[in-house]
Coordinates of C-alpha atoms and ligand atoms in Angstrom, one line a residue:
X1 CA 152.6 129.0 104.6
X2 CA 155.7 129.9 102.7
X3 CA 158.3 127.1 103.0
X4 CA 161.0 129.7 102.9
X5 CA 159.8 130.7 106.4
X6 CA 159.3 127.2 107.7
X7 CA 162.1 125.5 109.6
X8 CA 162.9 122.6 107.4
X9 CA 166.2 120.7 107.8
X10 CA 166.4 117.6 105.8
X11 CA 169.2 115.1 106.1
X12 CA 170.8 113.0 103.3
X13 CA 171.9 110.2 105.6
X14 CA 169.8 107.8 107.6
X15 CA 170.3 108.3 111.4
X16 CA 172.5 105.6 112.9
X17 CA 169.9 104.5 115.5
X18 CA 167.0 104.1 113.1
X19 CA 166.0 100.5 112.1
X20 CA 162.7 101.0 110.3
X21 CA 161.7 103.1 107.3
X22 CA 159.3 105.4 109.2
X23 CA 161.8 106.3 111.8
X24 CA 164.5 107.0 109.2
X25 CA 162.2 109.1 107.1
X26 CA 160.8 111.2 109.9
X27 CA 164.3 112.0 111.1
X28 CA 165.6 112.7 107.6
X29 CA 162.7 114.9 106.9
X30 CA 163.5 116.9 110.0
X31 CA 160.0 116.0 111.3
X32 CA 161.4 114.8 114.7
X33 CA 164.6 115.5 116.5
X34 CA 165.8 113.2 119.3
X35 CA 166.5 114.9 122.7
X36 CA 167.2 111.8 124.7
X37 CA 166.5 108.1 124.4
X38 CA 162.7 107.8 123.6
X39 CA 162.2 111.6 123.9
X40 CA 161.7 113.8 120.9
X41 CA 160.9 117.3 119.8
X42 CA 158.3 117.5 117.1
X43 CA 159.3 120.1 114.5
X44 CA 156.8 122.5 112.9
X45 CA 155.8 120.1 110.1
X46 CA 155.4 117.1 112.5
X47 CA 153.3 119.3 114.8
X48 CA 151.0 120.1 111.9
X49 CA 150.5 116.4 111.3
X50 CA 149.9 115.7 115.0
X51 CA 147.4 118.5 115.2
X52 CA 145.5 117.0 112.3
X53 CA 145.5 113.5 114.0
X54 CA 144.3 115.0 117.2
X55 CA 141.6 117.0 115.4
X56 CA 140.3 113.8 113.8
X57 CA 140.4 112.1 117.2
X58 CA 138.5 115.0 118.9
X59 CA 135.8 115.1 116.1
X60 CA 135.1 111.4 116.3
X61 CA 135.0 111.2 120.1
X62 CA 132.9 114.3 120.3
X63 CA 130.5 112.7 117.8
X64 CA 130.0 109.9 120.3
X65 CA 129.4 112.4 123.1
X66 CA 132.7 112.0 124.9
X67 CA 133.9 115.1 126.8
X68 CA 137.4 116.4 126.7
X69 CA 139.1 117.2 130.1
X70 CA 142.7 117.7 131.1
X71 CA 144.2 115.9 134.1
X72 CA 147.5 116.5 135.8
X73 CA 150.5 114.7 134.6
X74 CA 152.0 114.5 138.1
X75 CA 150.1 112.1 140.4
X76 CA 150.6 111.7 144.1
X77 CA 151.8 108.3 145.2
X78 CA 148.8 107.7 147.6
X79 CA 146.4 107.6 144.6
X80 CA 148.3 104.7 143.1
X81 CA 148.6 103.0 146.4
X82 CA 144.9 103.2 146.8
X83 CA 144.3 101.4 143.5
X84 CA 147.0 98.8 144.4
X85 CA 149.2 99.6 141.4
X86 CA 152.1 101.7 142.9
X87 CA 154.3 98.7 143.8
X88 CA 153.7 96.8 140.6
X89 CA 154.6 99.8 138.4
X90 CA 157.6 100.6 140.5
X91 CA 158.7 97.0 140.4
X92 CA 158.2 96.8 136.6
X93 CA 160.4 99.9 136.4
X94 CA 158.0 101.4 133.9
X95 CA 157.1 104.4 136.0
X96 CA 159.0 107.7 136.4
X97 CA 158.8 108.7 140.1
X98 CA 159.9 111.9 141.8
X99 CA 159.8 113.7 145.1
X100 CA 158.8 117.2 146.0
X101 CA 161.0 119.3 148.4
X102 CA 159.1 118.0 151.4
X103 CA 159.9 114.4 150.3
X104 CA 156.4 113.5 149.2
X105 CA 156.4 111.0 146.3
X106 CA 154.8 111.4 142.9
X107 CA 154.9 109.8 139.5
X108 CA 154.6 111.1 136.0
X109 CA 151.4 109.6 134.6
X110 CA 152.0 106.5 132.5
X111 CA 148.1 106.2 132.4
X112 CA 145.3 107.9 134.2
X113 CA 142.8 105.3 135.7
X114 CA 143.7 106.5 139.2
X115 CA 143.3 110.2 138.6
X116 CA 140.1 109.8 136.6
X117 CA 138.5 107.5 139.2
X118 CA 139.3 110.0 141.9
X119 CA 137.9 112.8 139.8
X120 CA 134.7 110.8 139.0
X121 CA 134.2 110.0 142.7
X122 CA 134.1 113.7 143.5
X123 CA 132.4 115.0 140.3
X124 CA 129.7 112.4 139.8
X125 CA 127.1 111.9 142.6
X126 CA 124.1 110.4 141.1
X127 CA 123.1 107.8 138.5
X128 CA 121.2 110.7 136.8
X129 CA 124.6 112.1 135.7
X130 CA 125.6 108.8 134.0
X131 CA 126.8 107.6 131.5
X132 CA 129.8 109.8 131.1
X133 CA 132.8 109.4 128.9
X134 CA 135.8 111.6 129.6
X135 CA 139.0 111.9 127.5
X136 CA 142.2 113.9 127.3
X137 CA 145.0 114.2 124.8
X138 CA 148.3 114.5 126.7
X139 CA 151.9 113.4 127.1
X140 CA 152.3 110.1 128.9
X141 CA 155.5 108.9 130.5
X142 CA 156.8 105.4 130.5
X143 CA 160.4 104.3 131.2
X144 CA 160.3 101.6 128.5
X145 CA 163.2 99.1 128.8
X146 CA 163.8 99.4 125.0
X147 CA 162.7 102.7 123.7
X148 CA 163.1 102.4 119.9
X149 CA 161.7 103.0 116.5
X150 CA 161.4 106.7 117.0
X151 CA 157.9 107.6 118.1
X152 CA 156.7 104.0 118.0
X153 CA 158.0 103.3 121.5
X154 CA 158.9 106.5 123.2
X155 CA 159.4 107.3 126.9
X156 CA 157.4 110.5 126.6
X157 CA 154.6 110.2 124.0
X158 CA 151.2 111.6 123.1
X159 CA 148.2 109.5 124.0
X160 CA 144.5 110.0 123.9
X161 CA 143.1 108.3 126.9
X162 CA 139.4 108.0 127.6
X163 CA 137.4 106.5 130.5
X164 CA 133.7 105.7 130.5
X165 CA 131.5 105.5 133.6
X166 CA 128.2 103.6 133.6
X167 CA 125.7 102.4 136.1
X168 CA 126.0 98.8 135.0
X169 CA 127.5 96.2 132.6
X170 CA 124.8 96.8 130.0
X171 CA 125.7 100.5 130.0
X172 CA 129.4 99.7 129.7
X173 CA 128.6 97.5 126.6
X174 CA 127.0 100.6 125.0
X175 CA 129.9 102.9 125.8
X176 CA 132.4 100.3 124.6
X177 CA 130.5 99.9 121.3
X178 CA 130.5 103.7 120.8
X179 CA 134.3 103.8 121.3
X180 CA 134.7 100.9 118.9
X181 CA 132.8 102.8 116.2
X182 CA 134.8 106.0 116.9
X183 CA 138.1 104.2 116.7
X184 CA 137.2 102.6 113.3
X185 CA 136.4 106.0 111.9
X186 CA 139.5 107.6 113.4
X187 CA 141.9 105.1 111.9
X188 CA 140.0 105.1 108.6
X189 CA 140.2 108.9 108.4
X190 CA 143.9 108.8 109.1
X191 CA 144.3 106.7 106.0
X192 CA 145.5 103.5 107.8
X193 CA 145.0 99.9 106.9
X194 CA 144.2 98.3 110.3
X195 CA 142.5 95.3 111.9
X196 CA 140.9 95.1 115.3
X197 CA 141.9 92.0 117.2
X198 CA 141.0 90.4 120.5
X199 CA 143.5 91.3 123.1
X200 CA 144.8 89.9 126.3
X201 CA 142.7 91.4 129.1
X202 CA 145.0 90.4 131.9
X203 CA 144.1 88.4 135.0
X204 CA 140.8 90.3 135.5
X205 CA 140.0 89.4 131.9
X206 CA 136.8 88.1 130.6
X207 CA 134.6 91.0 129.7
X208 CA 136.3 92.5 126.6
X209 CA 139.5 94.0 125.2
X210 CA 140.3 94.8 121.6
X211 CA 143.5 96.2 120.1
X212 CA 143.6 98.2 116.8
X213 CA 146.5 97.1 114.8
X214 CA 148.1 98.9 111.9
X215 CA 149.3 96.1 109.6
X216 CA 153.0 96.5 109.0
X217 CA 156.1 94.3 108.9
X218 CA 157.8 96.5 111.5
X219 CA 155.0 95.9 114.0
X220 CA 156.1 94.5 117.3
X221 CA 152.8 92.5 117.7
X222 CA 151.9 89.2 116.1
X223 CA 148.3 88.8 114.9
X224 CA 146.5 85.5 114.0
X225 CA 143.5 85.8 111.9
X226 CA 141.1 83.7 109.9
X227 CA 140.1 84.9 106.5
X228 CA 137.0 82.7 106.4
X229 CA 135.3 83.8 109.7
X230 CA 137.0 87.2 110.5
X231 CA 138.4 85.8 113.8
X232 CA 141.4 87.9 114.7
X233 CA 143.5 88.0 117.9
X234 CA 146.8 89.1 119.3
X235 CA 148.9 85.9 119.6
X236 CA 149.1 86.7 123.3
X237 CA 145.4 85.9 123.5
X238 CA 144.7 83.8 120.4
X239 CA 143.2 80.4 120.5
X240 CA 143.1 77.6 117.9
X241 CA 142.3 74.0 117.3
X242 CA 145.6 72.2 117.6
X243 CA 146.5 69.1 115.7
X244 CA 144.9 66.0 117.3
X245 CA 146.9 64.0 119.9
X246 CA 147.7 60.4 119.1
X247 CA 145.1 57.9 120.3
X248 CA 145.5 56.8 123.9
X249 CA 145.4 53.0 124.4
X250 CA 143.7 53.0 127.8
X251 CA 145.3 52.8 131.3
X252 CA 148.6 51.0 131.6
X253 CA 151.0 50.8 134.6
X254 CA 153.7 53.3 135.1
X255 CA 156.9 52.3 133.3
X256 CA 160.2 53.9 134.4
X257 CA 162.9 53.7 131.7
X258 CA 166.6 54.6 131.7
X259 CA 167.2 57.4 129.2
X260 CA 170.8 58.4 129.7
X261 CA 171.5 61.8 128.3
X262 CA 168.1 62.0 126.5
X263 CA 166.8 65.4 127.5
X264 CA 165.0 67.2 124.8
X265 CA 161.7 66.5 123.1
X266 CA 163.6 65.7 119.8
X267 CA 166.0 63.3 121.6
X268 CA 163.0 61.6 123.2
X269 CA 161.2 61.3 119.9
X270 CA 164.2 59.5 118.5
X271 CA 164.9 57.4 121.6
X272 CA 161.3 56.1 122.0
X273 CA 160.2 56.3 118.4
X274 CA 157.1 58.3 119.7
X275 CA 155.7 61.5 118.3
X276 CA 156.1 64.7 120.4
X277 CA 152.3 64.9 120.8
X278 CA 152.4 61.7 122.9
X279 CA 154.7 63.4 125.5
X280 CA 154.2 66.0 128.1
X281 CA 157.1 68.3 128.7
X282 CA 157.3 69.9 132.1
X283 CA 158.7 73.5 132.2
X284 CA 159.5 75.2 135.5
X285 CA 159.0 78.9 136.0
X286 CA 159.9 81.2 138.8
X287 CA 156.8 83.2 139.7
X288 CA 156.4 86.6 141.3
X289 CA 153.0 87.3 143.0
X290 CA 152.2 90.6 144.7
X291 CA 152.9 89.2 148.1
X292 CA 155.3 86.2 147.5
X293 CA 157.5 84.3 145.1
X294 CA 157.4 80.7 144.1
X295 CA 157.8 78.0 141.5
X296 CA 155.3 76.7 139.0
X297 CA 155.6 73.5 136.9
X298 CA 153.7 73.7 133.6
X299 CA 152.9 70.6 131.6
X300 CA 152.6 71.1 127.9
X301 CA 152.1 68.6 125.0
X302 CA 155.5 67.9 123.5
X303 CA 154.7 69.5 120.1
X304 CA 153.1 72.7 121.6
X305 CA 154.6 75.8 123.2
X306 CA 153.7 77.7 126.4
X307 CA 152.2 81.2 126.0
X308 CA 153.6 83.2 128.9
X309 CA 150.9 85.8 128.8
X310 CA 148.3 83.1 129.3
X311 CA 150.4 81.6 132.1
X312 CA 150.7 84.9 134.0
X313 CA 146.9 85.2 133.8
X314 CA 146.3 81.6 134.9
X315 CA 148.7 82.1 137.9
X316 CA 147.2 85.6 138.6
X317 CA 150.8 86.7 139.2
X318 CA 152.9 89.8 138.2
X319 CA 155.5 88.0 136.2
X320 CA 157.0 84.6 135.3
X321 CA 160.6 83.8 134.2
X322 CA 162.0 80.5 133.1
X323 CA 163.5 78.8 136.1
X324 CA 167.3 78.9 136.4
X325 CA 169.3 75.6 136.2
X326 CA 169.9 75.9 140.0
X327 CA 166.2 76.2 140.8
X328 CA 165.4 73.3 138.5
X329 CA 167.9 71.1 140.2
X330 CA 166.7 72.2 143.6
X331 CA 163.0 71.6 142.9
X332 CA 163.3 68.3 140.9
X333 CA 166.4 66.9 142.5
X334 CA 167.6 66.0 139.0
X335 CA 169.7 67.6 136.3
X336 CA 168.1 69.8 133.7
X337 CA 166.2 67.8 131.1
X338 CA 164.5 65.3 133.4
X339 CA 161.8 67.4 135.0
X340 CA 158.3 65.8 135.3
X341 CA 155.2 66.0 137.4
X342 CA 155.9 63.0 139.6
X343 CA 156.9 63.7 143.2
X344 CA 157.2 67.5 142.8
X345 CA 157.3 69.3 146.2
X346 CA 153.9 70.4 147.5
X347 CA 154.6 74.1 147.2
X348 CA 155.2 73.9 143.5
X349 CA 152.1 75.0 141.6
X350 CA 151.2 72.3 139.0
X351 CA 149.4 73.5 135.9
X352 CA 148.8 71.6 132.6
X353 CA 147.5 72.8 129.3
X354 CA 143.9 71.9 128.4
X355 CA 145.1 69.7 125.5
X356 CA 146.4 67.2 128.2
X357 CA 143.1 67.0 130.0
X358 CA 141.8 63.4 130.0
X359 CA 145.1 62.0 128.5
X360 CA 146.6 58.8 129.9
X361 CA 149.9 57.2 129.1
X362 CA 152.0 60.3 128.8
X363 CA 155.8 60.2 128.4
X364 CA 157.3 62.6 130.9
X365 CA 160.4 63.2 132.9
X366 CA 160.6 61.6 136.4
X367 CA 162.7 64.2 138.3
X368 CA 165.5 61.7 138.3
X369 CA 168.6 62.2 136.3
X370 CA 168.8 59.7 133.4
X371 CA 165.2 58.5 133.6
X372 CA 161.9 59.1 131.9
X373 CA 158.5 57.5 132.5
X374 CA 156.0 56.0 130.1
X375 CA 152.3 55.6 130.8
X376 CA 152.2 58.5 133.3
X377 CA 148.6 59.1 134.4
X378 CA 147.9 62.4 136.0
X379 CA 146.0 62.0 139.3
X380 CA 147.4 58.5 139.7
X381 CA 151.1 58.8 139.4
X382 CA 151.3 62.5 140.3
X383 CA 149.0 65.3 141.7
X384 CA 146.1 66.2 139.4
X385 CA 147.2 69.4 137.8
X386 CA 144.9 72.4 137.2
X387 CA 144.1 72.4 133.5
X388 CA 144.1 75.8 131.7
X389 CA 144.6 77.2 128.2
X390 CA 148.3 77.8 128.2
X391 CA 149.2 77.1 124.7
X392 CA 150.6 79.4 121.9
X393 CA 148.3 79.3 118.9
X394 CA 150.1 79.1 115.6
X395 CA 149.5 80.0 112.0
X396 CA 148.4 77.0 110.1
X397 CA 146.3 75.6 112.9
X398 CA 142.5 75.8 112.6
X399 CA 140.7 78.9 113.8
X400 CA 138.9 78.3 117.1
X401 CA 135.6 78.6 115.3
X402 CA 136.7 75.9 112.9
X403 CA 136.0 78.1 109.8
X404 CA 139.5 77.9 108.3
X405 CA 143.2 78.0 109.0
X406 CA 144.8 80.8 111.0
X407 CA 147.2 83.2 109.1
X408 CA 149.8 85.4 110.7
X409 CA 150.5 89.1 110.2
X410 CA 152.6 91.8 112.1
X411 CA 150.9 94.8 113.6
X412 CA 151.5 98.1 115.3
X413 CA 149.2 98.6 118.2
X414 CA 147.8 102.1 117.7
X415 CA 144.7 101.8 120.0
X416 CA 143.3 99.7 122.7
X417 CA 139.7 99.5 124.1
X418 CA 139.1 97.7 127.4
X419 CA 136.2 96.9 129.7
X420 CA 137.5 97.5 133.2
X421 CA 134.3 96.8 135.1
X422 CA 134.5 97.8 138.8
X423 CA 138.2 97.0 139.4
X424 CA 139.3 100.6 140.0
X425 CA 136.1 101.9 141.5
X426 CA 136.0 99.1 144.0
X427 CA 139.6 99.4 145.0
X428 CA 139.4 103.2 145.3
X429 CA 135.9 103.2 146.7
X430 CA 134.5 105.4 144.0
X431 CA 130.8 105.3 144.0
X432 CA 127.6 107.0 142.8
X433 CA 124.1 107.0 144.3
X434 CA 122.2 104.3 142.4
X435 CA 118.5 104.6 141.6
X436 CA 118.0 102.2 144.5
X437 CA 119.5 104.8 146.8
X438 CA 122.6 102.7 147.5
X439 CA 126.2 103.8 146.9
X440 CA 127.4 101.8 143.9
X441 CA 130.8 101.5 142.3
X442 CA 131.1 102.9 138.8
X443 CA 131.3 100.4 135.9
X444 CA 134.2 101.6 133.9
X445 CA 135.9 101.2 130.5
X446 CA 139.2 102.6 129.4
X447 CA 140.4 103.5 125.9
X448 CA 143.7 104.6 124.5
X449 CA 145.1 105.8 121.2
X450 CA 148.8 106.3 120.7
X451 CA 148.6 109.6 118.8
X452 CA 152.3 110.0 118.1
X453 CA 152.6 106.3 117.3
X454 CA 149.7 106.5 114.9
X455 CA 151.3 109.4 113.0
X456 CA 154.5 107.3 112.6
X457 CA 152.5 104.2 111.7
X458 CA 150.9 106.1 108.9
X459 CA 154.5 106.7 107.5
X460 CA 155.4 103.1 108.0
X461 CA 152.4 102.2 105.8
X462 CA 152.8 105.0 103.3
X463 CA 156.3 105.6 101.9
X464 CA 158.5 104.6 99.1
X465 CA 162.2 104.6 98.4
X466 CA 162.2 108.4 97.9
X467 CA 160.3 109.4 101.0
X468 CA 157.0 109.7 102.8
X469 CA 153.6 109.6 101.0
X470 CA 151.4 111.1 103.7
X471 CA 147.7 110.2 103.6
X472 CA 146.1 113.6 102.7
X473 CA 144.0 114.0 105.9
X474 CA 147.1 114.0 108.1
X475 CA 149.7 115.5 105.8
X476 CA 151.4 118.6 107.1
X477 CA 150.2 120.3 103.9
X478 CA 147.8 118.8 101.4
X479 CA 149.4 120.5 98.4
X480 CA 152.6 122.3 97.6
X481 CA 152.7 125.0 95.0
X482 CA 156.3 124.9 93.9
X483 CA 158.0 127.9 92.3
X484 CA 160.9 126.4 90.5
X485 CA 162.9 129.6 90.0
X486 CA 162.2 132.3 92.5
X487 CA 164.1 134.8 90.3
X488 CA 161.7 134.6 87.5
X489 CA 158.8 137.1 88.1
X490 CA 156.3 135.2 85.9
X491 CA 156.9 132.0 87.9
X492 CA 156.6 133.8 91.2
X493 CA 153.4 135.6 90.1
X494 CA 151.6 132.5 88.9
X495 CA 152.7 130.4 91.9
X496 CA 151.5 133.1 94.3
X497 CA 148.2 133.3 92.4
X498 CA 147.7 129.5 92.6
X499 CA 148.7 129.4 96.2
X500 CA 146.1 132.1 97.1
X501 CA 143.4 130.3 95.0
X502 CA 144.0 127.0 96.7
X503 CA 143.8 128.6 100.1
X504 CA 140.6 130.4 99.2
X505 CA 139.1 127.0 98.4
X506 CA 140.0 125.8 101.9
X507 CA 142.9 123.6 100.7
X508 CA 145.8 123.4 103.1
X509 CA 148.5 124.5 100.7
X510 CA 152.0 125.7 101.1
X511 CA 154.1 127.7 98.7
X512 CA 157.6 126.3 98.1
X513 CA 159.4 129.6 97.5
X514 CA 162.7 128.4 98.8
X515 CA 165.7 129.7 96.7
X516 CA 167.0 126.2 96.0
X517 CA 168.2 124.5 92.8
X518 CA 165.4 122.4 91.3
X519 CA 167.2 119.1 92.0
X520 CA 167.5 119.4 95.8
X521 CA 164.2 121.1 96.0
X522 CA 162.3 118.2 94.3
X523 CA 164.3 115.6 96.3
X524 CA 163.3 117.4 99.5
X525 CA 159.7 117.6 98.6
X526 CA 159.6 113.9 97.7
X527 CA 161.1 113.1 101.1
X528 CA 158.7 115.4 102.9
X529 CA 155.8 113.7 101.1
X530 CA 153.0 116.2 100.7
X531 CA 150.3 114.4 98.7
X532 CA 149.8 116.8 95.8
X533 CA 151.9 119.4 94.0
X534 CA 151.5 122.1 91.4
X535 CA 154.9 123.0 89.9
X536 CA 155.3 126.3 88.3
X537 CA 158.4 126.4 86.0
X538 CA 159.3 127.4 82.5
X539 CA 155.7 126.8 81.2
X540 CA 154.5 129.7 83.4
X541 CA 154.9 132.2 80.5
X542 CA 152.2 130.2 78.7
X543 CA 150.1 129.6 81.8
X544 CA 151.2 125.9 82.0
X545 CA 152.1 124.0 85.1
X546 CA 152.8 120.5 86.2
X547 CA 150.3 118.6 88.4
X548 CA 151.9 115.9 90.6
X549 CA 150.7 113.1 92.7
X550 CA 153.3 112.0 95.2
X551 CA 152.0 108.5 95.9
X552 CA 151.9 107.4 92.2
X553 CA 154.7 109.6 91.0
X554 CA 152.3 110.7 88.2
X555 CA 153.1 114.1 86.7
X556 CA 151.0 115.9 84.1
X557 CA 151.5 119.2 82.2
X558 CA 148.2 121.1 82.5
X559 CA 146.8 124.6 82.3
X560 CA 147.1 126.3 85.7
X561 CA 143.3 126.3 86.2
X562 CA 143.1 122.6 85.5
X563 CA 145.7 121.9 88.1
X564 CA 143.6 123.5 90.7
X565 CA 140.6 121.5 89.5
X566 CA 142.7 118.3 89.7
X567 CA 143.8 119.0 93.3
X568 CA 140.2 119.8 94.3
X569 CA 138.9 116.6 92.7
X570 CA 141.7 114.5 94.3
X571 CA 140.8 115.9 97.8
X572 CA 137.1 115.7 97.2
X573 CA 136.4 119.4 97.7
Ligands
ATP601 P1 152.6 98.3 124.2 O1 152.0 96.9 124.3 O2 152.9 98.7 122.8 O3 153.7 98.6 125.1 P2 150.5 99.1 125.9 O4 149.5 98.0 125.6 O5 151.3 99.1 127.1 O6 151.4 99.3 124.6 P3 148.3 101.0 126.4 O7 148.5 101.1 127.9 O8 147.2 100.1 125.9 O9 149.7 100.5 125.7 O10 148.3 102.4 125.8 C1 147.4 102.9 124.8 C2 148.1 103.2 123.5 O11 149.2 104.1 123.7 C3 148.7 102.0 122.8 O12 147.7 101.3 122.1 C4 149.8 102.6 122.0 O13 149.2 103.0 120.7 C5 150.2 103.8 122.7 N1 151.5 103.6 123.4 C6 151.8 102.8 124.5 N2 153.1 102.8 124.8 C7 153.7 103.7 123.9 C8 155.0 104.2 123.8 N3 156.0 103.8 124.6 N4 155.3 105.0 122.8 C9 154.3 105.4 122.0 N5 153.0 105.0 122.1 C10 152.7 104.2 123.0
MG602 MG1 147.6 98.0 125.0

């Protein structure tokens, strides 16, 4: 392509709403233009990149025998009611819903488990047709509370979503492993540095869920990993070996103490001269279940923090929020700062973190303003709580496998693979005829890649102060042949010749024949970030050009033919 014919509008100034480098650079390069909050038009150059990402995705999924389909974006409400997800998605506010002229309700697909399950139910009759893995690449719609960072968190964005159907769990394991392989190759080929991490699998949990994280400071996710063993998990899910609790000196009678105005863990440490690890703080949450609301009291060792994702899973609820002061006062009968497990109303769910199991002699609040209790023994002085893993794992603590300390990194979630099991097929009564002759629910997996997010994540990892440094496999063009002065026939002639030669070699080259002064032209090209360049300038009369590598900034004067050889070698062609 000739850049004089490509719509390129670069900006000097960073857009006001952009906070991270990749967002700034994509807007400044004219790659994306915002139409509304979280909604973008991809310009011609961005679309070239996105087509390259999707081509890689297709190749690698096809290699694993997945089949491409295309499902509707508009879904009837009753499908989502049949899976039990309509209310939750509407309550979360994440789903765009609409009505047709007859008043029938629909949503714009935020994800496609419902549609694919309904399709599989009709299209797959017998175990003989399984396994099947179906995928599509399509726009998804989510009314994110905080759309931001450009394509990273959009409200309309491109996703590859795949769904596997197997006769049993063993089959699912095979399908899941195939997707894991495909994902690794996809992100490697996109030139990304990534890590796969254990992910929260929600309340159904258990069977398996991994996220693929592009490592970058701007990432919204926190990852904990162990260099020694390779353990890696999203902090939402991560486990660790916490510091040991102080020794427990055997059972002692409950001891109620006056603690005027002593409310926080720090104040208690000072007042009693006891370490936080000897205390149990009691935190109250307001809980929303599908069918009711209530309050939960969560006991946590004083030096540790509550992981709300784990808490939601333990309660098998939709959401938790810290209880308001009013609720705390109502439930405990005391001012804020004195909550404890003793004498809580029966309808308050009582949970405690696993680190408290078997402990005696805890220091806790007593649900009485101005008092705390020493030697609290769960089961004796209060109800026996249910013990669950509710703790936030932290960098510096030991990896759960004991191999070494956990380290922390930030990540951008670009992909997610998930063993669903029979959750949707059971709810929606989607079955196939098993070998036994019995109708049997499909065993399913689901898999997603944020295609537009991946493209921007590549920029977040590959840029410098002058602009983007695209990884070659997803660059809009692999190489630019730059004609410095389009009024000089010898420059035009040589540039045209090199451009044609590169294209004949199968290299995705463009010809920068824009009638710009050299300064702005080079600035533009650095911002746009094509990986290689051959610049044809004054040396053209002697057949000399400049070979450039965007990432390293390296520039070498070479004979025209050698420049082509250098580009070929760099691209491995
Ligand atoms: P997040 O936690 O970032 O909101 P998610 O876990 O809800 O994402 P999934 O339902 O797993 O997302 O979707 C599959 C993939 O789609 C994600 O791994 C991510 O790469 C991408 N994705 C999700 N939401 C968005 C969005 N709002 N904008 C761009 N890409 C997104
Ligand atoms: Mg996810």
